[in-house]
Short mmCIF file of C-alpha atoms in Angstrom, two decimals:
data_model
loop_
_atom_site.label_atom_id
_atom_site.label_comp_id
_atom_site.label_asym_id
_atom_site.label_seq_id
_atom_site.Cartn_x
_atom_site.Cartn_y
_atom_site.Cartn_z
CA UNK X 1 12.63 -6.13 13.48
CA UNK X 2 9.95 -8.31 15.04
CA UNK X 3 10.80 -11.40 17.01
CA UNK X 4 8.38 -14.28 16.49
CA UNK X 5 8.51 -16.50 19.57
CA UNK X 6 6.43 -19.68 19.96
CA UNK X 7 4.04 -17.87 22.27
CA UNK X 8 3.61 -14.75 20.18
CA UNK X 9 5.10 -11.52 18.90
CA UNK X 10 7.32 -8.81 20.35
CA UNK X 11 7.38 -5.50 18.50
CA UNK X 12 10.68 -3.63 18.23
CA UNK X 13 11.40 0.09 17.79
CA UNK X 14 13.65 0.38 14.70
CA UNK X 15 15.18 3.61 16.00
CA UNK X 16 16.92 1.93 18.94
CA UNK X 17 16.20 -1.81 18.75
CA UNK X 18 14.25 -1.74 22.04
CA UNK X 19 11.19 -3.86 22.68
CA UNK X 20 7.84 -2.06 22.62
CA UNK X 21 5.29 -4.70 23.60
CA UNK X 22 4.66 -8.45 23.54
CA UNK X 23 1.48 -10.00 22.15
CA UNK X 24 0.31 -13.58 22.58
CA UNK X 25 -0.84 -15.55 19.57
CA UNK X 26 -4.47 -16.58 19.53
CA UNK X 27 -5.18 -20.25 19.98
CA UNK X 28 -6.97 -21.95 17.12
CA UNK X 29 -10.16 -21.98 19.19
CA UNK X 30 -9.87 -18.24 19.84
CA UNK X 31 -9.27 -17.62 16.14
CA UNK X 32 -12.29 -19.67 15.11
CA UNK X 33 -14.44 -17.96 17.73
CA UNK X 34 -13.37 -14.59 16.31
CA UNK X 35 -14.38 -15.67 12.81
CA UNK X 36 -17.75 -16.91 14.07
CA UNK X 37 -18.35 -13.70 16.02
CA UNK X 38 -17.45 -11.59 12.98
CA UNK X 39 -19.91 -13.59 10.88
CA UNK X 40 -22.71 -13.08 13.39
CA UNK X 41 -22.01 -9.35 13.50
CA UNK X 42 -22.03 -9.30 9.69
CA UNK X 43 -25.45 -10.97 9.59
CA UNK X 44 -26.88 -7.93 11.37
CA UNK X 45 -24.71 -5.30 9.65
CA UNK X 46 -25.63 -6.48 6.14
CA UNK X 47 -29.26 -5.45 6.69
CA UNK X 48 -28.45 -1.90 7.76
CA UNK X 49 -29.27 0.79 5.23
CA UNK X 50 -26.19 2.04 3.36
CA UNK X 51 -26.84 5.50 4.80
CA UNK X 52 -26.70 4.08 8.32
CA UNK X 53 -23.44 2.26 7.60
CA UNK X 54 -22.07 5.47 6.09
CA UNK X 55 -22.84 7.40 9.29
CA UNK X 56 -20.70 4.95 11.27
CA UNK X 57 -17.90 5.15 8.68
CA UNK X 58 -17.88 8.94 8.93
CA UNK X 59 -17.62 8.60 12.71
CA UNK X 60 -14.60 6.32 12.28
CA UNK X 61 -12.90 9.07 10.27
CA UNK X 62 -13.57 11.58 13.04
CA UNK X 63 -12.28 9.15 15.66
CA UNK X 64 -9.05 8.72 13.69
CA UNK X 65 -8.47 12.47 13.81
CA UNK X 66 -9.37 12.61 17.51
CA UNK X 67 -6.69 9.97 18.20
CA UNK X 68 -4.23 11.30 15.62
CA UNK X 69 -1.34 12.24 17.89
CA UNK X 70 -1.26 9.01 19.88
CA UNK X 71 -1.81 6.78 16.85
CA UNK X 72 0.83 8.59 14.77
CA UNK X 73 3.41 8.26 17.54
CA UNK X 74 2.71 4.54 17.82
CA UNK X 75 3.07 4.05 14.05
CA UNK X 76 6.41 5.85 14.07
CA UNK X 77 7.64 3.85 17.05
CA UNK X 78 6.67 0.56 15.42
CA UNK X 79 8.01 1.05 11.88
CA UNK X 80 10.17 4.19 11.77
CA UNK X 81 8.38 6.56 9.40
CA UNK X 82 8.67 10.30 9.98
CA UNK X 83 6.12 11.45 12.53
CA UNK X 84 4.89 14.15 10.15
CA UNK X 85 4.18 11.46 7.55
CA UNK X 86 2.37 9.30 10.11
CA UNK X 87 0.07 12.25 10.72
CA UNK X 88 -0.43 12.73 6.96
CA UNK X 89 -1.33 9.04 6.66
CA UNK X 90 -4.03 9.32 9.31
CA UNK X 91 -5.44 12.44 7.67
CA UNK X 92 -5.58 10.56 4.34
CA UNK X 93 -7.46 7.74 6.04
CA UNK X 94 -9.98 10.16 7.53
CA UNK X 95 -10.45 11.43 3.98
CA UNK X 96 -11.10 7.87 2.80
CA UNK X 97 -13.82 7.57 5.44
CA UNK X 98 -15.40 10.86 4.38
CA UNK X 99 -15.28 9.97 0.67
CA UNK X 100 -16.75 6.53 1.29
CA UNK X 101 -19.50 7.83 3.58
CA UNK X 102 -20.48 10.45 1.00
CA UNK X 103 -20.42 8.16 -2.04
CA UNK X 104 -21.43 4.70 -0.82
CA UNK X 105 -25.20 5.37 -0.97
CA UNK X 106 -24.94 6.26 -4.64
CA UNK X 107 -22.49 3.44 -5.48
CA UNK X 108 -24.84 0.83 -4.05
CA UNK X 109 -28.09 2.13 -5.52
CA UNK X 110 -30.00 -0.39 -7.61
CA UNK X 111 -29.56 0.08 -11.36
CA UNK X 112 -32.69 -0.32 -13.46
CA UNK X 113 -32.59 -1.31 -17.13
CA UNK X 114 -35.28 -1.79 -19.75
CA UNK X 115 -34.83 -5.12 -21.48
CA UNK X 116 -36.26 -6.65 -24.66
CA UNK X 117 -39.87 -7.87 -24.84
CA UNK X 118 -41.01 -5.48 -22.13
CA UNK X 119 -38.96 -7.06 -19.37
CA UNK X 120 -37.23 -4.95 -16.76
CA UNK X 121 -33.85 -5.61 -15.21
CA UNK X 122 -32.55 -4.58 -11.81
CA UNK X 123 -28.90 -4.80 -10.81
CA UNK X 124 -28.38 -4.86 -7.05
CA UNK X 125 -25.28 -5.04 -4.89
CA UNK X 126 -25.24 -7.35 -1.88
CA UNK X 127 -22.47 -7.98 0.65
CA UNK X 128 -20.80 -11.37 0.46
CA UNK X 129 -19.66 -11.94 4.05
CA UNK X 130 -16.29 -11.75 5.78
CA UNK X 131 -13.37 -10.17 3.94
CA UNK X 132 -9.97 -11.22 5.27
CA UNK X 133 -7.11 -8.74 4.85
CA UNK X 134 -3.43 -9.68 5.13
CA UNK X 135 -1.65 -6.35 5.33
CA UNK X 136 1.95 -5.02 5.44
CA UNK X 137 3.73 -2.70 7.82
CA UNK X 138 4.76 0.21 5.61
CA UNK X 139 1.48 2.15 5.93
CA UNK X 140 0.12 0.60 9.11
CA UNK X 141 -3.16 2.54 9.13
CA UNK X 142 -3.74 3.20 5.44
CA UNK X 143 -3.23 -0.39 4.29
CA UNK X 144 -5.97 -1.46 6.67
CA UNK X 145 -8.37 1.40 6.03
CA UNK X 146 -8.43 1.17 2.27
CA UNK X 147 -9.90 -2.35 2.23
CA UNK X 148 -11.72 -2.29 5.57
CA UNK X 149 -13.74 0.88 5.00
CA UNK X 150 -14.84 -0.19 1.49
CA UNK X 151 -15.80 -3.64 2.78
CA UNK X 152 -17.76 -2.23 5.71
CA UNK X 153 -19.57 0.21 3.41
CA UNK X 154 -20.63 -2.75 1.27
CA UNK X 155 -22.06 -4.45 4.37
CA UNK X 156 -19.32 -7.02 4.88
CA UNK X 157 -17.45 -8.08 8.01
CA UNK X 158 -13.69 -7.55 8.22
CA UNK X 159 -10.83 -9.60 9.65
CA UNK X 160 -7.25 -8.35 9.74
CA UNK X 161 -3.93 -10.12 9.95
CA UNK X 162 -1.52 -7.23 10.23
CA UNK X 163 2.25 -7.40 9.81
CA UNK X 164 3.66 -8.54 13.12
CA UNK X 165 5.84 -5.47 13.68
CA UNK X 166 2.78 -3.16 13.65
CA UNK X 167 0.52 -5.31 15.80
CA UNK X 168 0.02 -2.42 18.22
CA UNK X 169 -1.30 -0.20 15.44
CA UNK X 170 -3.78 -2.89 14.44
CA UNK X 171 -4.98 -3.22 18.03
CA UNK X 172 -5.47 0.53 18.34
CA UNK X 173 -7.41 0.64 15.08
CA UNK X 174 -9.75 -2.07 16.35
CA UNK X 175 -10.37 -0.01 19.49
CA UNK X 176 -10.98 3.19 17.47
CA UNK X 177 -13.43 1.43 15.14
CA UNK X 178 -15.55 0.14 17.97
CA UNK X 179 -15.45 3.34 20.00
CA UNK X 180 -16.70 5.15 16.88
CA UNK X 181 -19.84 3.01 16.88
CA UNK X 182 -18.97 0.00 14.72
CA UNK X 183 -20.70 -3.09 16.12
CA UNK X 184 -18.49 -5.32 18.24
CA UNK X 185 -16.64 -8.11 16.38
CA UNK X 186 -17.41 -6.65 12.94
CA UNK X 187 -13.76 -5.58 12.62
CA UNK X 188 -11.28 -7.86 14.38
CA UNK X 189 -7.50 -8.16 14.32
CA UNK X 190 -6.32 -11.76 14.40
CA UNK X 191 -2.94 -12.18 16.10
CA UNK X 192 -1.98 -15.44 14.43
CA UNK X 193 0.89 -17.15 12.65
CA UNK X 194 1.16 -18.07 8.97
CA UNK X 195 -0.23 -21.59 9.35
CA UNK X 196 -3.27 -20.24 11.18
CA UNK X 197 -3.67 -17.61 8.45
CA UNK X 198 -3.92 -20.37 5.85
CA UNK X 199 -6.76 -21.86 7.88
CA UNK X 200 -8.57 -18.51 7.87
CA UNK X 201 -8.39 -18.37 4.06
CA UNK X 202 -9.98 -21.83 3.85
CA UNK X 203 -12.64 -21.14 6.48
CA UNK X 204 -16.18 -21.54 5.11
CA UNK X 205 -17.35 -18.22 6.59
CA UNK X 206 -14.58 -16.21 4.90
CA UNK X 207 -15.70 -15.12 1.45
CA UNK X 208 -12.96 -12.78 0.22
CA UNK X 209 -9.21 -12.33 0.65
CA UNK X 210 -7.20 -9.18 0.04
CA UNK X 211 -3.43 -9.01 0.32
CA UNK X 212 -0.83 -6.29 0.00
CA UNK X 213 2.84 -7.27 -0.13
CA UNK X 214 5.51 -8.79 -2.33
CA UNK X 215 4.73 -10.52 -5.61
CA UNK X 216 6.15 -13.79 -4.26
CA UNK X 217 3.89 -13.76 -1.22
CA UNK X 218 1.02 -12.62 -3.43
CA UNK X 219 1.38 -15.70 -5.62
CA UNK X 220 1.17 -17.90 -2.54
CA UNK X 221 -1.87 -16.10 -1.10
CA UNK X 222 -3.58 -16.01 -4.52
CA UNK X 223 -2.99 -19.73 -4.97
CA UNK X 224 -4.48 -20.53 -1.56
CA UNK X 225 -7.48 -18.26 -2.14
CA UNK X 226 -8.02 -19.73 -5.60
CA UNK X 227 -7.87 -23.28 -4.28
CA UNK X 228 -10.62 -22.35 -1.81
CA UNK X 229 -12.59 -20.53 -4.56
CA UNK X 230 -12.37 -17.23 -2.71
CA UNK X 231 -12.47 -13.90 -4.52
CA UNK X 232 -9.14 -12.09 -4.03
CA UNK X 233 -7.54 -8.71 -4.60
CA UNK X 234 -3.73 -8.57 -4.75
CA UNK X 235 -1.83 -5.30 -4.47
CA UNK X 236 1.80 -6.29 -4.91
CA UNK X 237 5.20 -4.71 -5.31
CA UNK X 238 6.62 -2.70 -8.16
CA UNK X 239 9.68 -1.05 -9.66
CA UNK X 240 8.05 2.17 -10.81
CA UNK X 241 9.71 4.15 -13.57
CA UNK X 242 9.72 7.95 -13.66
CA UNK X 243 10.53 9.38 -17.07
CA UNK X 244 12.34 12.71 -17.40
CA UNK X 245 11.76 13.73 -21.02
CA UNK X 246 13.73 16.26 -23.04
CA UNK X 247 11.27 19.10 -22.43
CA UNK X 248 10.89 18.45 -18.68
CA UNK X 249 11.12 21.23 -16.11
CA UNK X 250 14.24 19.87 -14.39
CA UNK X 251 13.70 21.78 -11.16
CA UNK X 252 10.25 20.25 -10.75
CA UNK X 253 11.50 16.85 -11.87
CA UNK X 254 14.33 16.76 -9.33
CA UNK X 255 12.12 17.92 -6.47
CA UNK X 256 9.39 15.38 -7.19
CA UNK X 257 11.79 12.52 -7.94
CA UNK X 258 13.57 12.98 -4.62
CA UNK X 259 10.25 13.08 -2.79
CA UNK X 260 9.01 10.10 -4.77
CA UNK X 261 12.04 8.01 -3.84
CA UNK X 262 12.41 8.76 -0.12
CA UNK X 263 8.84 9.42 1.08
CA UNK X 264 8.02 6.94 3.85
CA UNK X 265 11.77 6.15 4.00
CA UNK X 266 11.44 4.78 0.47
CA UNK X 267 9.41 1.84 1.75
CA UNK X 268 6.46 2.25 -0.58
CA UNK X 269 5.13 -0.02 -3.32
CA UNK X 270 4.23 2.96 -5.49
CA UNK X 271 7.45 4.87 -4.81
CA UNK X 272 9.53 6.24 -7.68
CA UNK X 273 12.37 3.72 -8.07
CA UNK X 274 13.79 3.79 -11.61
CA UNK X 275 14.59 7.24 -12.98
CA UNK X 276 14.81 7.07 -16.76
CA UNK X 277 16.32 10.28 -18.12
CA UNK X 278 16.82 11.10 -21.80
CA UNK X 279 20.36 11.78 -22.94
CA UNK X 280 19.72 15.47 -23.71
CA UNK X 281 19.07 16.32 -20.04
CA UNK X 282 20.78 13.40 -18.29
CA UNK X 283 23.85 15.20 -16.96
CA UNK X 284 22.10 18.26 -15.47
CA UNK X 285 19.41 16.07 -13.93
CA UNK X 286 21.99 13.68 -12.49
CA UNK X 287 24.00 16.48 -10.91
CA UNK X 288 20.99 18.12 -9.26
CA UNK X 289 19.40 14.83 -8.21
CA UNK X 290 22.54 13.43 -6.59
CA UNK X 291 23.14 16.71 -4.78
CA UNK X 292 19.59 16.74 -3.40
CA UNK X 293 19.74 13.10 -2.32
CA UNK X 294 23.14 13.62 -0.69
CA UNK X 295 21.78 16.48 1.42
CA UNK X 296 19.01 14.44 3.04
CA UNK X 297 19.51 13.97 6.76
CA UNK X 298 18.94 10.70 8.61
CA UNK X 299 17.72 10.98 12.18
CA UNK X 300 15.06 10.45 14.81
CA UNK X 301 11.76 10.24 12.88
CA UNK X 302 10.09 12.35 15.57
CA UNK X 303 12.54 15.20 15.00
CA UNK X 304 11.36 17.96 12.66
CA UNK X 305 14.77 18.28 10.99
CA UNK X 306 15.01 14.62 9.94
CA UNK X 307 14.45 13.73 6.29
CA UNK X 308 14.82 9.96 6.70
CA UNK X 309 13.97 7.73 9.62
CA UNK X 310 15.22 4.18 10.18
CA UNK X 311 14.03 1.34 8.01
CA UNK X 312 11.37 -0.82 9.59
CA UNK X 313 13.52 -3.87 10.34
CA UNK X 314 17.19 -4.79 10.33
CA UNK X 315 16.66 -7.77 8.01
CA UNK X 316 14.96 -5.50 5.45
CA UNK X 317 17.86 -3.06 5.52
CA UNK X 318 20.40 -5.85 5.18
CA UNK X 319 18.54 -7.38 2.24
CA UNK X 320 18.38 -4.00 0.48
CA UNK X 321 22.09 -3.44 1.01
CA UNK X 322 22.76 -6.85 -0.54
CA UNK X 323 20.77 -5.74 -3.60
CA UNK X 324 22.93 -2.61 -3.86
CA UNK X 325 26.16 -4.58 -3.56
CA UNK X 326 24.97 -7.18 -6.08
CA UNK X 327 24.11 -4.43 -8.56
CA UNK X 328 27.52 -2.81 -8.10
CA UNK X 329 29.22 -6.16 -8.65
CA UNK X 330 27.38 -6.38 -11.98
CA UNK X 331 28.39 -2.90 -13.13
CA UNK X 332 26.30 -0.31 -11.29
CA UNK X 333 28.04 2.77 -9.88
CA UNK X 334 27.29 4.37 -6.50
CA UNK X 335 26.95 8.15 -6.87
CA UNK X 336 26.02 8.75 -3.21
CA UNK X 337 25.16 6.68 -0.15
CA UNK X 338 25.39 2.92 -0.41
CA UNK X 339 26.93 2.19 3.00
CA UNK X 340 25.31 1.05 6.25
CA UNK X 341 26.08 3.75 8.83
CA UNK X 342 27.57 3.09 12.26
CA UNK X 343 25.46 3.41 15.38
CA UNK X 344 22.11 2.14 16.57
CA UNK X 345 18.95 2.11 14.53
CA UNK X 346 18.22 0.51 11.17
CA UNK X 347 19.27 3.50 9.08
CA UNK X 348 20.31 3.57 5.42
CA UNK X 349 21.35 6.73 3.56
CA UNK X 350 19.65 8.09 0.46
CA UNK X 351 21.51 6.29 -2.34
CA UNK X 352 21.78 6.84 -6.09
CA UNK X 353 23.02 4.15 -8.45
CA UNK X 354 24.06 4.90 -12.05
CA UNK X 355 25.06 2.61 -14.92
CA UNK X 356 22.02 0.52 -14.03
CA UNK X 357 21.28 -2.18 -16.62
CA UNK X 358 19.28 -5.39 -17.11
CA UNK X 359 20.57 -8.28 -15.02
CA UNK X 360 21.13 -6.08 -11.98
CA UNK X 361 18.79 -6.13 -9.02
CA UNK X 362 18.54 -2.33 -9.26
CA UNK X 363 17.04 -2.74 -12.75
CA UNK X 364 15.04 -5.96 -12.50
CA UNK X 365 13.75 -6.07 -8.94
CA UNK X 366 12.00 -3.90 -6.40
CA UNK X 367 14.35 -2.17 -3.96
CA UNK X 368 12.21 -1.31 -0.94
CA UNK X 369 14.05 1.61 0.60
CA UNK X 370 15.82 4.91 -0.24
CA UNK X 371 17.82 3.64 -3.23
CA UNK X 372 17.33 5.26 -6.65
CA UNK X 373 18.26 3.64 -9.98
CA UNK X 374 19.37 6.19 -12.57
CA UNK X 375 19.06 5.01 -16.18
CA UNK X 376 20.00 6.92 -19.35
CA UNK X 377 17.71 6.68 -22.40
CA UNK X 378 18.54 7.77 -25.95
CA UNK X 379 15.31 9.72 -26.42
CA UNK X 380 11.67 9.88 -25.31
CA UNK X 381 10.69 6.74 -27.20
CA UNK X 382 13.57 4.78 -25.70
CA UNK X 383 12.61 6.03 -22.23
CA UNK X 384 9.11 4.66 -22.67
CA UNK X 385 10.50 1.32 -23.85
CA UNK X 386 12.74 1.02 -20.79
CA UNK X 387 9.88 1.98 -18.47
CA UNK X 388 7.78 -0.91 -19.74
CA UNK X 389 10.72 -3.32 -19.63
CA UNK X 390 9.66 -4.62 -16.24
CA UNK X 391 7.63 -7.50 -14.90
CA UNK X 392 5.90 -5.00 -12.61
CA UNK X 393 3.15 -2.54 -13.47
CA UNK X 394 1.84 -0.59 -10.49
CA UNK X 395 2.68 3.09 -11.05
CA UNK X 396 5.01 5.47 -12.81
CA UNK X 397 5.59 9.07 -13.72
CA UNK X 398 6.28 11.40 -16.64
CA UNK X 399 7.93 14.82 -16.54
CA UNK X 400 7.21 16.94 -19.61
CA UNK X 401 5.98 20.46 -20.33
CA UNK X 402 3.75 19.06 -23.07
CA UNK X 403 0.91 17.79 -20.89
CA UNK X 404 -1.21 16.57 -23.79
CA UNK X 405 1.59 14.36 -25.07
CA UNK X 406 2.31 13.15 -21.54
CA UNK X 407 -1.37 12.21 -21.13
CA UNK X 408 -1.21 10.30 -24.44
CA UNK X 409 1.89 8.41 -23.30
CA UNK X 410 0.29 7.68 -19.95
CA UNK X 411 -3.02 6.45 -21.37
CA UNK X 412 -1.83 4.59 -24.48
CA UNK X 413 1.73 3.45 -23.79
CA UNK X 414 2.53 3.21 -20.07
CA UNK X 415 1.73 -0.36 -18.98
CA UNK X 416 0.85 0.37 -15.36
CA UNK X 417 -2.25 0.98 -13.28
CA UNK X 418 -1.33 4.54 -12.21
CA UNK X 419 0.73 7.37 -13.70
CA UNK X 420 1.67 10.75 -12.24
CA UNK X 421 2.46 13.63 -14.59
CA UNK X 422 4.83 16.35 -13.32
CA UNK X 423 4.16 15.30 -9.74
CA UNK X 424 4.42 12.49 -7.25
CA UNK X 425 1.60 11.25 -5.08
CA UNK X 426 0.19 8.34 -3.19
CA UNK X 427 -3.46 7.37 -2.93
CA UNK X 428 -6.38 9.60 -3.79
CA UNK X 429 -9.73 8.44 -2.36
CA UNK X 430 -11.53 9.40 -5.58
CA UNK X 431 -9.09 7.59 -7.90
CA UNK X 432 -8.65 3.82 -8.40
CA UNK X 433 -5.49 2.24 -6.95
CA UNK X 434 -3.95 -0.97 -8.30
CA UNK X 435 -1.67 -2.46 -10.91
CA UNK X 436 -1.09 -5.03 -13.64
CA UNK X 437 1.42 -7.79 -14.38
CA UNK X 438 3.38 -8.86 -11.27
CA UNK X 439 1.94 -5.91 -9.38
CA UNK X 440 -1.31 -7.80 -8.92
CA UNK X 441 -4.96 -7.31 -9.79
CA UNK X 442 -8.10 -5.68 -8.49
CA UNK X 443 -8.67 -2.06 -7.54
CA UNK X 444 -9.19 -0.05 -4.39
CA UNK X 445 -10.64 3.46 -3.99
CA UNK X 446 -12.59 5.58 -6.43
CA UNK X 447 -15.79 3.57 -5.98
CA UNK X 448 -14.14 0.54 -7.58
CA UNK X 449 -12.89 -0.76 -4.24
CA UNK X 450 -16.39 -0.69 -2.77
CA UNK X 451 -17.57 -3.22 -5.34
CA UNK X 452 -14.67 -5.68 -5.31
CA UNK X 453 -16.30 -7.78 -2.59
CA UNK X 454 -20.00 -7.63 -3.40
CA UNK X 455 -22.47 -9.94 -5.08
CA UNK X 456 -23.58 -8.13 -8.25
CA UNK X 457 -27.10 -9.51 -8.62
CA UNK X 458 -29.27 -9.61 -11.74
CA UNK X 459 -33.01 -9.44 -11.07
CA UNK X 460 -35.25 -9.80 -14.13
CA UNK X 461 -38.94 -8.88 -14.05
CA UNK X 462 -41.35 -10.28 -16.65
#
């Protein structure tokens, strides 16, 4: 939980409810000065060669690894993820830096085209200015790096409004960026409230807005950005379906489905959430899945024998529990978990719900925590129908020994931006990340993210 006082923010350790550190809000003058300073830094940065910018970006990746232990511990203290997963997150972000540094020069090369009547065309890519990121707490480093590094590679400036409960992580990232050689003010965390954030979106020097969070908040941010005619990228929530088809390897399916549901304490937009299992293998999958989920151990996220840490905030845990209870009231059945444990810390056990059906929160909505919705399908075709019966469309998964058929289902039938076959994963620097429907629009990674906030220029030579 984070306490927002009139004068600022106090971060709270979700393991024990103790205060970590207090931060004062910026005044409006300080905020506007930060925007102006970022713009001035951008005006110099934009003229650097892409290779020179890439050298700095590679140095940022190295600096992340050099500070890995301290940064990972801070992330875990602020939002409760397992320490081992905090370290994995930082290593992923270093990989994003390396990928971007290696590929940005090619991505931003001019493209020449021969046109009709002997004319020649050149397509060039120019930075647009300041990109403002409003980012969540669940991946405190990754959520920042995936938009910031792409924007910096393009030659833009970057402002960050981080989730209040991970303000310390944002401050440490700013320090790491600058110590790695990024010009001062080019990346700046704004410690501001929501009203001030709206002013940043409208500011004439801010040219792009990127947001990661819930679909409801995304609508609000998208509306404000649209009203100000600012380009935006929205990466929103989801209720990802993982299909276990009749020919699935059940051992692999159970292992990956458990990992997909509880990784990062289940607080992941692209987590596996709905498990749609065909009737022919439903009972054996259910038995093994419930047993595996029941055996997961809650505990100190810095302890090596813990499988689940505390949820990031008490209000988030309480809201999730209300979703479980509402689903049970409407017919869902608890197979394991489902009760708030006694003691300190914002813990919630790995939970499996069965008899999940439309009209229940466990079917219709995103449950952001270690709660799995188990749904029986008649056959493979019915499983695919149920998977797409959602207003969300971020990710999903298919378990089948027939990889060619699974690829066909993924490419032609699954209405999401990402699909995992016989595995579970998060981001891959070389692959695009993003969704459709209420999961937002725009892409990050894979070269696509580098060009979301650029001016694609047509130059025609007679």
